[in-house]
Structure formats: structure tokens, C-alpha cells
Short mmCIF file of C-alpha atoms and ligand atoms in Angstrom, two decimals:
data_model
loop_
_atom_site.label_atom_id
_atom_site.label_comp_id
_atom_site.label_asym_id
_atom_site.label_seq_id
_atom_site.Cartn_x
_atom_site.Cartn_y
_atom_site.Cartn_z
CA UNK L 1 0.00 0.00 0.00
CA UNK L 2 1.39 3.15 -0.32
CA UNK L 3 2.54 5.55 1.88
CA UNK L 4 0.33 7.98 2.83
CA UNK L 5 1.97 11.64 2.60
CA UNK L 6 0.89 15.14 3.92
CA UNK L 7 -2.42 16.25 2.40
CA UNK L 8 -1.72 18.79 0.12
CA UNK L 9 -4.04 21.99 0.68
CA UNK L 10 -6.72 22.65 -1.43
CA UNK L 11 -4.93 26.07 -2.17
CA UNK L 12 -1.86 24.54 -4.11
CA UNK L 13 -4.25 22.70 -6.43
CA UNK L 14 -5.92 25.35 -8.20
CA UNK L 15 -3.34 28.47 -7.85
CA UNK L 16 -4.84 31.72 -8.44
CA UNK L 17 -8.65 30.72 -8.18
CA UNK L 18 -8.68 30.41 -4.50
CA UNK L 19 -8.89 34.01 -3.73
CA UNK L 20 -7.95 34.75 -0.23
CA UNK L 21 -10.42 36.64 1.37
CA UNK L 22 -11.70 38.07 5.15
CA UNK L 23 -15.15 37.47 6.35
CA UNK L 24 -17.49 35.11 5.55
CA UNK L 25 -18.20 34.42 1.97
CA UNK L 26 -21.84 33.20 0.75
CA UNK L 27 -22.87 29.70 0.04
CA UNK L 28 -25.13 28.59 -3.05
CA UNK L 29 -27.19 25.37 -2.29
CA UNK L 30 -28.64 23.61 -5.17
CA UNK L 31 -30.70 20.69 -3.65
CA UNK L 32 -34.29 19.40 -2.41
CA UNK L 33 -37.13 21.31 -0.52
CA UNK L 34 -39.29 18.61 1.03
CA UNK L 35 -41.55 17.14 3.30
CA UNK L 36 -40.77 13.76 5.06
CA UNK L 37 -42.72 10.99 6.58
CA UNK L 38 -39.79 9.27 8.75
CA UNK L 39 -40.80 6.14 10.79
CA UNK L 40 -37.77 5.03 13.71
CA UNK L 41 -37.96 1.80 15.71
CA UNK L 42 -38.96 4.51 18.71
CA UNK L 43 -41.41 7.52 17.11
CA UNK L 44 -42.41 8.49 13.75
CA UNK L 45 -43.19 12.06 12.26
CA UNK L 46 -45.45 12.63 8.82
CA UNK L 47 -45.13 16.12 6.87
CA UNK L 48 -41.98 17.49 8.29
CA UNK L 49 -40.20 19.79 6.55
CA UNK L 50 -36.71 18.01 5.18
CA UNK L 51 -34.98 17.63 1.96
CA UNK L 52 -31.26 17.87 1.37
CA UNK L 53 -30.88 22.00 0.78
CA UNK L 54 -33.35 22.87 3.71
CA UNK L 55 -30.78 21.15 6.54
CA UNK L 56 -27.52 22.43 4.34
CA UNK L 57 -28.74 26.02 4.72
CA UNK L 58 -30.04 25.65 8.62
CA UNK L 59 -26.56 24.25 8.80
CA UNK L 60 -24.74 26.30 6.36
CA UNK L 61 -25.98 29.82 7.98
CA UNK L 62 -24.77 29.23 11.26
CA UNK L 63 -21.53 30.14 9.38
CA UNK L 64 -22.81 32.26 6.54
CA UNK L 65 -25.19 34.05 3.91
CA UNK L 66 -26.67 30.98 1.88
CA UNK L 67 -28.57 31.13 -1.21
CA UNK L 68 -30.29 28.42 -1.88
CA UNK L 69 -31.72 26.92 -5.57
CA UNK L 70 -34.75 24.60 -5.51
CA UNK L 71 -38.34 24.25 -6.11
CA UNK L 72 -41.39 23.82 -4.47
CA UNK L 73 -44.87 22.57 -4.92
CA UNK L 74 -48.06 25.36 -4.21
CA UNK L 75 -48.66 22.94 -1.33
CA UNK L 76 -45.39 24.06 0.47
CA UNK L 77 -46.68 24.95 3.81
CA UNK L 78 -46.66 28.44 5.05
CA UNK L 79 -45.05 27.89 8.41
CA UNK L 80 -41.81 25.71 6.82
CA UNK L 81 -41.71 29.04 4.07
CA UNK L 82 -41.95 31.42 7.21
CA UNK L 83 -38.87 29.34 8.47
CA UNK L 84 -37.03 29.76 5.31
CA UNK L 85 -37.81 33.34 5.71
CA UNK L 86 -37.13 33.96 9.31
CA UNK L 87 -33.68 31.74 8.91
CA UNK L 88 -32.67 34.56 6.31
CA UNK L 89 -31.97 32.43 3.40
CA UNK L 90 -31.56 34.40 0.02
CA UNK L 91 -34.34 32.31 -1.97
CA UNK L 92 -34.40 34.35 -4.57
CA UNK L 93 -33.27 30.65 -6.58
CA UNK L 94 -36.22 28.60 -5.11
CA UNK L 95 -38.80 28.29 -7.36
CA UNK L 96 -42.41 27.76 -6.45
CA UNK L 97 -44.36 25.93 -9.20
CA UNK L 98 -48.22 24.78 -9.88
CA UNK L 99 -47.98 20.91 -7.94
CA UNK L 100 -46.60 19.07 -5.19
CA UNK L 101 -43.79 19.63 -3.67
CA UNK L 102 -41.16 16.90 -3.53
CA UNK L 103 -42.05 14.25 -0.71
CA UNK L 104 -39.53 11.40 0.95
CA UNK L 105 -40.81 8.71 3.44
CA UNK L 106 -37.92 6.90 5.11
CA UNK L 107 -38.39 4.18 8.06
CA UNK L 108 -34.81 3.71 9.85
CA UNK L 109 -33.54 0.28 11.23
CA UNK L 110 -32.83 -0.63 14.90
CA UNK L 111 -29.23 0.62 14.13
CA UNK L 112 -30.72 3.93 13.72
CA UNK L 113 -28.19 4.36 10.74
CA UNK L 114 -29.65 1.99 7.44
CA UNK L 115 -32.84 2.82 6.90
CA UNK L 116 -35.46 1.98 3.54
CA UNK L 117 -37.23 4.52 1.39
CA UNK L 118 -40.84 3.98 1.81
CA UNK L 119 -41.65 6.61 -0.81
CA UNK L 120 -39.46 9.16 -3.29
CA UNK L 121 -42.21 11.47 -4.94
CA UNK L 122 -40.45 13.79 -7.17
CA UNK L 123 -43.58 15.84 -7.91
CA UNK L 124 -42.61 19.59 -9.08
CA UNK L 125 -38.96 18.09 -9.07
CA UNK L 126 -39.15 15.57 -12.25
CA UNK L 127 -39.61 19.03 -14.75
CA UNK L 128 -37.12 21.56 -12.62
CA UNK L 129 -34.40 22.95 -14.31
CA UNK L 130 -33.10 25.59 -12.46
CA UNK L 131 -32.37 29.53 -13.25
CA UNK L 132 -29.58 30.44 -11.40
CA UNK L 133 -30.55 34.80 -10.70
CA UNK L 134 -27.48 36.99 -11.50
CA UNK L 135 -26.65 37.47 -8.06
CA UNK L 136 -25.65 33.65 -7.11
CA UNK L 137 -23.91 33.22 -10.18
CA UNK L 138 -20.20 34.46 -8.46
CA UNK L 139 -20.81 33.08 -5.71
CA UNK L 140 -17.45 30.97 -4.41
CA UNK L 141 -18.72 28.13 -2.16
CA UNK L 142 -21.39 25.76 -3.60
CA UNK L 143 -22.72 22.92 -2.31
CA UNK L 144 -24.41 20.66 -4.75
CA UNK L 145 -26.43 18.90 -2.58
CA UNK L 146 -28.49 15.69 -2.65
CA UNK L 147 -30.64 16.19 -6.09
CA UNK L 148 -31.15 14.94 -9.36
CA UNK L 149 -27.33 14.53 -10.98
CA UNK L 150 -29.17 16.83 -13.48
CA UNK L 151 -30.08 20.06 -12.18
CA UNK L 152 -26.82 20.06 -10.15
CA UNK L 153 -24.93 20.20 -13.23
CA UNK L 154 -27.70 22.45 -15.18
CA UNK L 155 -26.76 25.30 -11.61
CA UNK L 156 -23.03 24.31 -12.15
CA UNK L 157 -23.02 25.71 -15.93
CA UNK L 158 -24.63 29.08 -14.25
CA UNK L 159 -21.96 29.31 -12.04
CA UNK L 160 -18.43 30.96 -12.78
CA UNK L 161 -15.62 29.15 -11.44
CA UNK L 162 -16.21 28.64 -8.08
CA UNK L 163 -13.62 28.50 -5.48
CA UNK L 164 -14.64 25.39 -4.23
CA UNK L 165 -17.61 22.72 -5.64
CA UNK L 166 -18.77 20.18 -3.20
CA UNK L 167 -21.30 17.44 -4.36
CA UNK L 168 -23.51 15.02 -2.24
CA UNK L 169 -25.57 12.02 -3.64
CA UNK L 170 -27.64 8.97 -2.75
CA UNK L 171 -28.55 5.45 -3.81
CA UNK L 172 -31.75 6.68 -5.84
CA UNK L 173 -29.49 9.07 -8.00
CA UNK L 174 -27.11 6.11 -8.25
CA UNK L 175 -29.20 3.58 -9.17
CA UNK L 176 -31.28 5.77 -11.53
CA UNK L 177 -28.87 8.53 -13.19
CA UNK L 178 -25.34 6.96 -12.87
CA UNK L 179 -24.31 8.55 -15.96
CA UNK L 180 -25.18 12.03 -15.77
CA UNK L 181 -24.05 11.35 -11.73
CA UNK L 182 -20.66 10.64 -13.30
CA UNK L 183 -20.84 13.66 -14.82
CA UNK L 184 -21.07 16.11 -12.17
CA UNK L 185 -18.45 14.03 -10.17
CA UNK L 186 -16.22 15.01 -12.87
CA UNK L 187 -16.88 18.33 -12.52
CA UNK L 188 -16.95 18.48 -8.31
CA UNK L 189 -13.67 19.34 -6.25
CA UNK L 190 -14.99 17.54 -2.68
CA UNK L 191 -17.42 14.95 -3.00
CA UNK L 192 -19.44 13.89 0.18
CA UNK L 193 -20.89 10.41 0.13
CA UNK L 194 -21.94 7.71 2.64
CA UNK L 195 -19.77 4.46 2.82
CA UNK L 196 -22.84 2.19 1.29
CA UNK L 197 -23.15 4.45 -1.54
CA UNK L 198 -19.40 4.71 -2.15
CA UNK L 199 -19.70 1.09 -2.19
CA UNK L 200 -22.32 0.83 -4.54
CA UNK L 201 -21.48 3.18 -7.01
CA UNK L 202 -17.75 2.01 -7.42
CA UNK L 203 -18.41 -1.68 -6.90
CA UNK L 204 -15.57 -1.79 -4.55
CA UNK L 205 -15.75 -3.06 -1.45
CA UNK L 206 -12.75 -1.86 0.49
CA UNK L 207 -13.78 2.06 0.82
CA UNK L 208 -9.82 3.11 0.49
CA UNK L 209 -10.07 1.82 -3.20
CA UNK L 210 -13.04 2.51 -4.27
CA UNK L 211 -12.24 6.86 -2.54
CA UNK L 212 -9.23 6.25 -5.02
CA UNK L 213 -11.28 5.14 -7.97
CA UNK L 214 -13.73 8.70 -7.38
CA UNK L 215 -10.81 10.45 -6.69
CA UNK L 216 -9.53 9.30 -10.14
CA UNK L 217 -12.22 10.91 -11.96
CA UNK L 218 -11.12 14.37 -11.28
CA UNK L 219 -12.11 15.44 -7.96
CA UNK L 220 -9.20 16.74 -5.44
CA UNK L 221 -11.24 15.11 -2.05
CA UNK L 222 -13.73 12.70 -0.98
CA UNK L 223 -15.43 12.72 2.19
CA UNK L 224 -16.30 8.92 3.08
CA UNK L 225 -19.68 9.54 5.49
CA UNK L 226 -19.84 6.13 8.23
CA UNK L 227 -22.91 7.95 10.51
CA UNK L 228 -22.68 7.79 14.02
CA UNK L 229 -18.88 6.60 13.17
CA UNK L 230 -17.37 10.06 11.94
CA UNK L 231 -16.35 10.85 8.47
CA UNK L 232 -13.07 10.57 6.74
CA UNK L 233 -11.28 13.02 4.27
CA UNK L 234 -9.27 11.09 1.66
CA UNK L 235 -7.30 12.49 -0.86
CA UNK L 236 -4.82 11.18 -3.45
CA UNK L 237 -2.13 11.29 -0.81
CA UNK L 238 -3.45 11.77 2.49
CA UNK L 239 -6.13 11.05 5.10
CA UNK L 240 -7.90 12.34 8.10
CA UNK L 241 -10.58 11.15 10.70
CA UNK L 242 -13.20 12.71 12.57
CA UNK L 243 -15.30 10.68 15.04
CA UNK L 244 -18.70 11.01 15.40
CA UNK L 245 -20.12 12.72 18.71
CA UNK L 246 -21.47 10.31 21.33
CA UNK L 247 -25.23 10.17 21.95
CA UNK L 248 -27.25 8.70 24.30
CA UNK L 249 -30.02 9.29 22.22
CA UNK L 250 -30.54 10.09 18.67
CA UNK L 251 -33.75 10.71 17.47
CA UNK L 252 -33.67 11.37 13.74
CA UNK L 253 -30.68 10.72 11.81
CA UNK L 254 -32.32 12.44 8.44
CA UNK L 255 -30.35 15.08 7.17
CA UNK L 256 -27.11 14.22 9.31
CA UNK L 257 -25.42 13.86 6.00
CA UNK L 258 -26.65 17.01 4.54
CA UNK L 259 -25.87 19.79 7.45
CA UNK L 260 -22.46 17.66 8.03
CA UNK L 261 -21.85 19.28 4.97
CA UNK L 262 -23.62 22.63 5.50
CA UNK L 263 -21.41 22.93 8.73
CA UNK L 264 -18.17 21.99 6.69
CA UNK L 265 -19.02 24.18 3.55
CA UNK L 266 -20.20 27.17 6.13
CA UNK L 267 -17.02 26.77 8.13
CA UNK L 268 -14.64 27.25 5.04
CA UNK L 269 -16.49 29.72 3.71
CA UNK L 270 -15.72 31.79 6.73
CA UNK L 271 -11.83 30.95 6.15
CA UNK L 272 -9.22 33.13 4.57
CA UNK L 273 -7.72 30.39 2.69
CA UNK L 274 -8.34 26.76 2.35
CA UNK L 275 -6.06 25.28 3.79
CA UNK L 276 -5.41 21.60 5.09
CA UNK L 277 -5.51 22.73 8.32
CA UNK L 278 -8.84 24.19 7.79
CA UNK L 279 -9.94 21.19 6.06
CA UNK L 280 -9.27 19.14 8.90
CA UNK L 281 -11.37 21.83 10.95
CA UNK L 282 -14.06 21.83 8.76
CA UNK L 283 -14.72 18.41 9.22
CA UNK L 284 -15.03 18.34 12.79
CA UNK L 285 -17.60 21.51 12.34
CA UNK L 286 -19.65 19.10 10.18
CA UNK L 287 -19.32 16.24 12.92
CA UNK L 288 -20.37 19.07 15.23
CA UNK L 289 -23.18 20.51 13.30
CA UNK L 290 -24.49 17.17 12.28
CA UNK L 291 -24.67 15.89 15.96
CA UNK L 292 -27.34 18.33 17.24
CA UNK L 293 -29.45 17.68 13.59
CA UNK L 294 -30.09 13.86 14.74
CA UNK L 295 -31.09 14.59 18.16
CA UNK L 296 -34.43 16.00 16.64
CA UNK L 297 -37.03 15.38 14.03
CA UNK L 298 -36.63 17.66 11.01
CA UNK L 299 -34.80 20.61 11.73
CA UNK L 300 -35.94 20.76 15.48
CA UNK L 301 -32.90 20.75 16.98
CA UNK L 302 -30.69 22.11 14.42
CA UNK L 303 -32.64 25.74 13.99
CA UNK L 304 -32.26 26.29 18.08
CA UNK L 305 -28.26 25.63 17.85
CA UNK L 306 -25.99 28.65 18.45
CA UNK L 307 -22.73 29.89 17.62
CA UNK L 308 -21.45 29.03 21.41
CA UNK L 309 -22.93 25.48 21.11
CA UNK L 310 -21.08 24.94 18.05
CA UNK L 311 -17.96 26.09 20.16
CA UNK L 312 -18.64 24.20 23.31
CA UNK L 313 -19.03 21.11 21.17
CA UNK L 314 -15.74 21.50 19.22
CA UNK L 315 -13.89 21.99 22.73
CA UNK L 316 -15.16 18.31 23.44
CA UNK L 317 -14.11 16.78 20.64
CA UNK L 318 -10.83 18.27 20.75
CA UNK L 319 -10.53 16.76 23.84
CA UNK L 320 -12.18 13.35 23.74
CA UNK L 321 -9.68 12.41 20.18
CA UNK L 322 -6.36 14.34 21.45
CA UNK L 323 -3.75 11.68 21.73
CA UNK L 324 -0.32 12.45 21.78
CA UNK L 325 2.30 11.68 19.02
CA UNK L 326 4.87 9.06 20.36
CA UNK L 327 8.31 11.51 19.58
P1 AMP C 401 -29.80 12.59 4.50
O1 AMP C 401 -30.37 11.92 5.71
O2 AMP C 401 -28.64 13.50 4.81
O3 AMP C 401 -29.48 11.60 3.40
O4 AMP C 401 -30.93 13.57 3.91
C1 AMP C 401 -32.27 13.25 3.96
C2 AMP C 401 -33.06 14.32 3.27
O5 AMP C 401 -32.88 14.19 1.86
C3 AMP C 401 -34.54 14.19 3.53
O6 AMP C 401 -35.02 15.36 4.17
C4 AMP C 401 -35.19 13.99 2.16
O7 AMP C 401 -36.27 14.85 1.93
C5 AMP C 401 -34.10 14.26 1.18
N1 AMP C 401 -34.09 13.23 0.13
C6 AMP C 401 -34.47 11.94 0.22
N2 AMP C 401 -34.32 11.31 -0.95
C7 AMP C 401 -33.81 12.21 -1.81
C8 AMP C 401 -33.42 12.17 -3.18
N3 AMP C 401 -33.51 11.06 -3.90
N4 AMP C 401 -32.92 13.30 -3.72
C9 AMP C 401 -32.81 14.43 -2.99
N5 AMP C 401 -33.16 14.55 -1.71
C10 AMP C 401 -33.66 13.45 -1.11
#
């Protein structure tokens, strides 16, 4: 096997388009507006508001402006658009059109980390094809998340070259849109995905390999999602850990993946340069961000969290992985 080597930083890929900047840059957020029947072995919840851009932005904005790009049905109900309002979100890119709005039913296993769609209703979704407005079209930081492999790269030829692309996925695009999938991984500097899909989409079964055979369709980083177990950043050279945050009780692990990414994306966004450094950081902010999203239904938890929570949590697991070197 080879050795692994320092990570290089994202910076020294790309020189020249990673502007260094102060303050926090926005966010664009191409992904799904929804509501979600979700059964677990312990409570169940019908018409919450979910889908993969909705917990990326509640995440995301604890960081920074996000704009999101989406669509919704006329049923969208007025108290999840007052949230949407309330939360800030630029949504000048979320479209509302004549039908329903997209609608997932999950039921979760005793694990409380595989779980089986009951239901994927792409309603107003099937026809979307997004128009990015002028004012998200420079936008450095976007987060392609969980969507048809479609409109994320329709919103990626809107964009100009942002500083960073991340993309998320899921077994239905995987199963049902490989190729245009492929596509947009091509296209994607970080991709986020959850060690089943990994699994399934390469065909590989050790998740080193198969990070190596994304990796070797363009993108500079994967992030290898293992739920409650933590996420790990592999690039061609290097790697890096975070654990998950220990529970006693997690209620909802829907949208864990998708504000794990929000609270990465967010994070960097906020960052000067992107560095490995910050990399490394940015992953624990998603490990962070994503613990307080499972210990509610919907975005319960998640829209109550604060800047000092974030901080508090970050402390902890600095000090619960800290191990010293042995020279
Ligand atoms: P996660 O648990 O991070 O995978 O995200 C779950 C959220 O993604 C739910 O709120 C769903 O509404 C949404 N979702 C489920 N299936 C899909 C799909 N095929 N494409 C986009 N979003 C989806």
C-alpha cells in the first residue's frame, strides 16, 4: 500500500482561483425542498419539513449568507416558508411551481443508521431545471447537494468558477442517473458520500479503493460519510478522521449527511484560505453541526443551535480524540 503523505491543501491545487479573502463568503445550495414521513424503531413524524438543501442552509448559515436553488410545490406549507424566511436564506433561486412539492418517506432500522425509502415522490422536481438569478452566479462556495445529478450540473453551468464545488448524492441518483451522476463528479472538487453508496457506485468493497477510484475521476477530495462513526477526508495522498459525537439518544438521523456538509461548507467559507488545516477543521464543524441535527425530528434541533454550542461542542471533541504523538 502506499505511503500515505501530507495532504496537500486545497490552495496549491488550483493556484490563483482560491482568492484569499476576510469574512465570511456566501454559500449557493442547489438541492431538495421537502416534506418527510420518517418512521424510527422509537417515534415516527409525517409532513416534516426536510430535503437535502433545507438542513444544508439551517446548517450552512450558522456560518454564513446561503442562497439556496430549488423548487417547491403550491402545497409548500406556510409555516416551513416562514422558516425559510425567518432563517434569512436568500431564496431568490427557489422556485415555487403549480404541484406538489417533492415528498420522501424513510423508516430507519434498529441501528438507527440503514434505513429503507418507503416513498421518493419527485412531484414539481421531475420538470425543474433551475435559473440560477445573477446574483448567485459568483458566488465561491457551492454545495451541490443531494438532487437529481441533473439540475446540479444544469446550476453548475450558471456558475463561474467557483472556489470550491462540493457534491452530495444517494442510492436513488445512483441507481437511476449513474451517468449524468458521473458527470457532475467530474466536474466536483470535494465529493461527500456515505460508505454504502461509495460502495455501490464504485463496486468496490474496500472504501480506500473505491475513494481512489472517485478520486480518479477528477475530484481533489472525498469525504467517506460512516454515521454515528465520523467521516473521513481522503485524498490522493493523504487522510484524516473525525469521530462522530457520542449520543445517548438520537432521534432522527435524516439530514445528518446534509448539514455535516452545510457545517463543513459554512465553516470554510468563513476561512481566509483553504487550507489543510482548515480542512481538517471543517470536518469536525460538520461532525459538530451534524450531531445536534439527529437529536431531533426535522430541523428541530438544528434551527435552536448557536454559535457558542457549536464552540462548546468542538472543545469536546478536541478533547475526547487528542492523543499524543509518540516523539
Ligand atoms: P440525508 O439523511 O442527509 O441523506 O438527507 C435526507 C433528506 O434528503 C430528507 O429530508 C429527504 O427529503 C431528502 N431526500 C431523500 N431522498 C432524496 C433524493 N432522492 N434526492 C434528494 N433529496 C432526497
Amino acid at each position: 500500500m502506499r505511503k500515505h503523505r501530507e495532504l496537500r491543501p486545497f490552495a496549491a491545487f488550483r493556484p490563483g482561483n482560491l482568492e484569499v479573502h476576510t469574512g465570511a463568503m456566501s454559500m449557493l445550495i442547489v438541492g431538495t425542498v421537502a416534506t418527510d414521513d420518517i418512521a424510527t424503531p422509537f417515534a415516527s413524524v409525517a409532513g416534516v419539513l426536510g430535503g437535502s438543501a433545507v438542513y444544508a442552509a439551517t446548517a450552512g448559515s450558522l456560518y454564513t449568507p446561503v442562497q439556496i436553488v430549488g423548487v417547491i410545490g403550491a402545497d409548500f406549507p406556510t409555516a416551513y416558508m416562514e422558516f425559510l424566511k425567518e432563517r434569512q436564506f436568500d431564496l431568490e433561486g427557489l422556485e415555487v411551481q403549480a404541484g406538489k412539492t417533492f415528498h420522501w418517506a424513510g423508516k430507519y432500522h434498529y441501528d438507527m443508521i440503514t434505513r429503507d425509502t418507503l416513498a421518493t415522490e419527485l412531484n414539481v422536481l421531475a420538470t425543474f431545471n433551475p435559473t440560477l438569478p445573477s446574483s448567485y452566479r459568483n458566488t465561491p462556495f457551492v454545495f451541490l447537494a443531494n438532487v437529481d445529478p441533473k439540475i446540479q450540473l444544469s446550476a453548475l453551468d450558471q456558475v463561474a468558477e467557483p472556489s470550491l464545488t462540493v457534491l452530495d448524492t444517494m442510492n436513488y441518483w445512483i441507481e437511476t442517473q449513474r451517468d449524468d451522476l458521473t458527470a457532475v463528479i467530474r466536474r466536483s472538487d470535494l465529493v461527500m458520500i456515505n460508505d454504502e453508496e461509495l460502495r455501490q457506485y464504485t463496486e468496490e468493497h474496500s472504501l480506500l479503493r473505491a475513494a481512489r477510484a472517485v478520486l480518479a475521476l477528477g475530484p481533489r477530495a472525498l469525504i467517506v460519510k460512516k454515521g454515528e462513526h465520523g467521516a473521513a477526508l481522503v485524498t490522493s495522498d493523504g487522510y484524516y478522521y473525525a469521530p462522530g459525537y457520542p449520543l445517548e439518544d438520537v432521534v432522527d438521523p435524516t439530514g445528518a449527511g446534509d448539514s455535516f456538509a452545510g457545517g463543513f461548507l459554512g465553516y470554510i467559507a468563513t476561512q481566509a484560505q483553504v487550507t489543510e488545516r482548515e480542512l481538517h477543521r471543517a470536518l469536525i464543524h460538520g461532525s459538530v453541526v451534524a450531531s445536534f441535527t439527529v437529536e431531533d425530528f426535522s430541523v428541530d434541533r438544528l434551527k435552536d443551535v448557536t454559535r457558542e454550542d457549536i464552540q462548546r461542542r468542538y472543545r469536546e471533541f478536541a478533547s475526547f480524540t487528542h492523543f499524543e504523538r509518540l516523539d
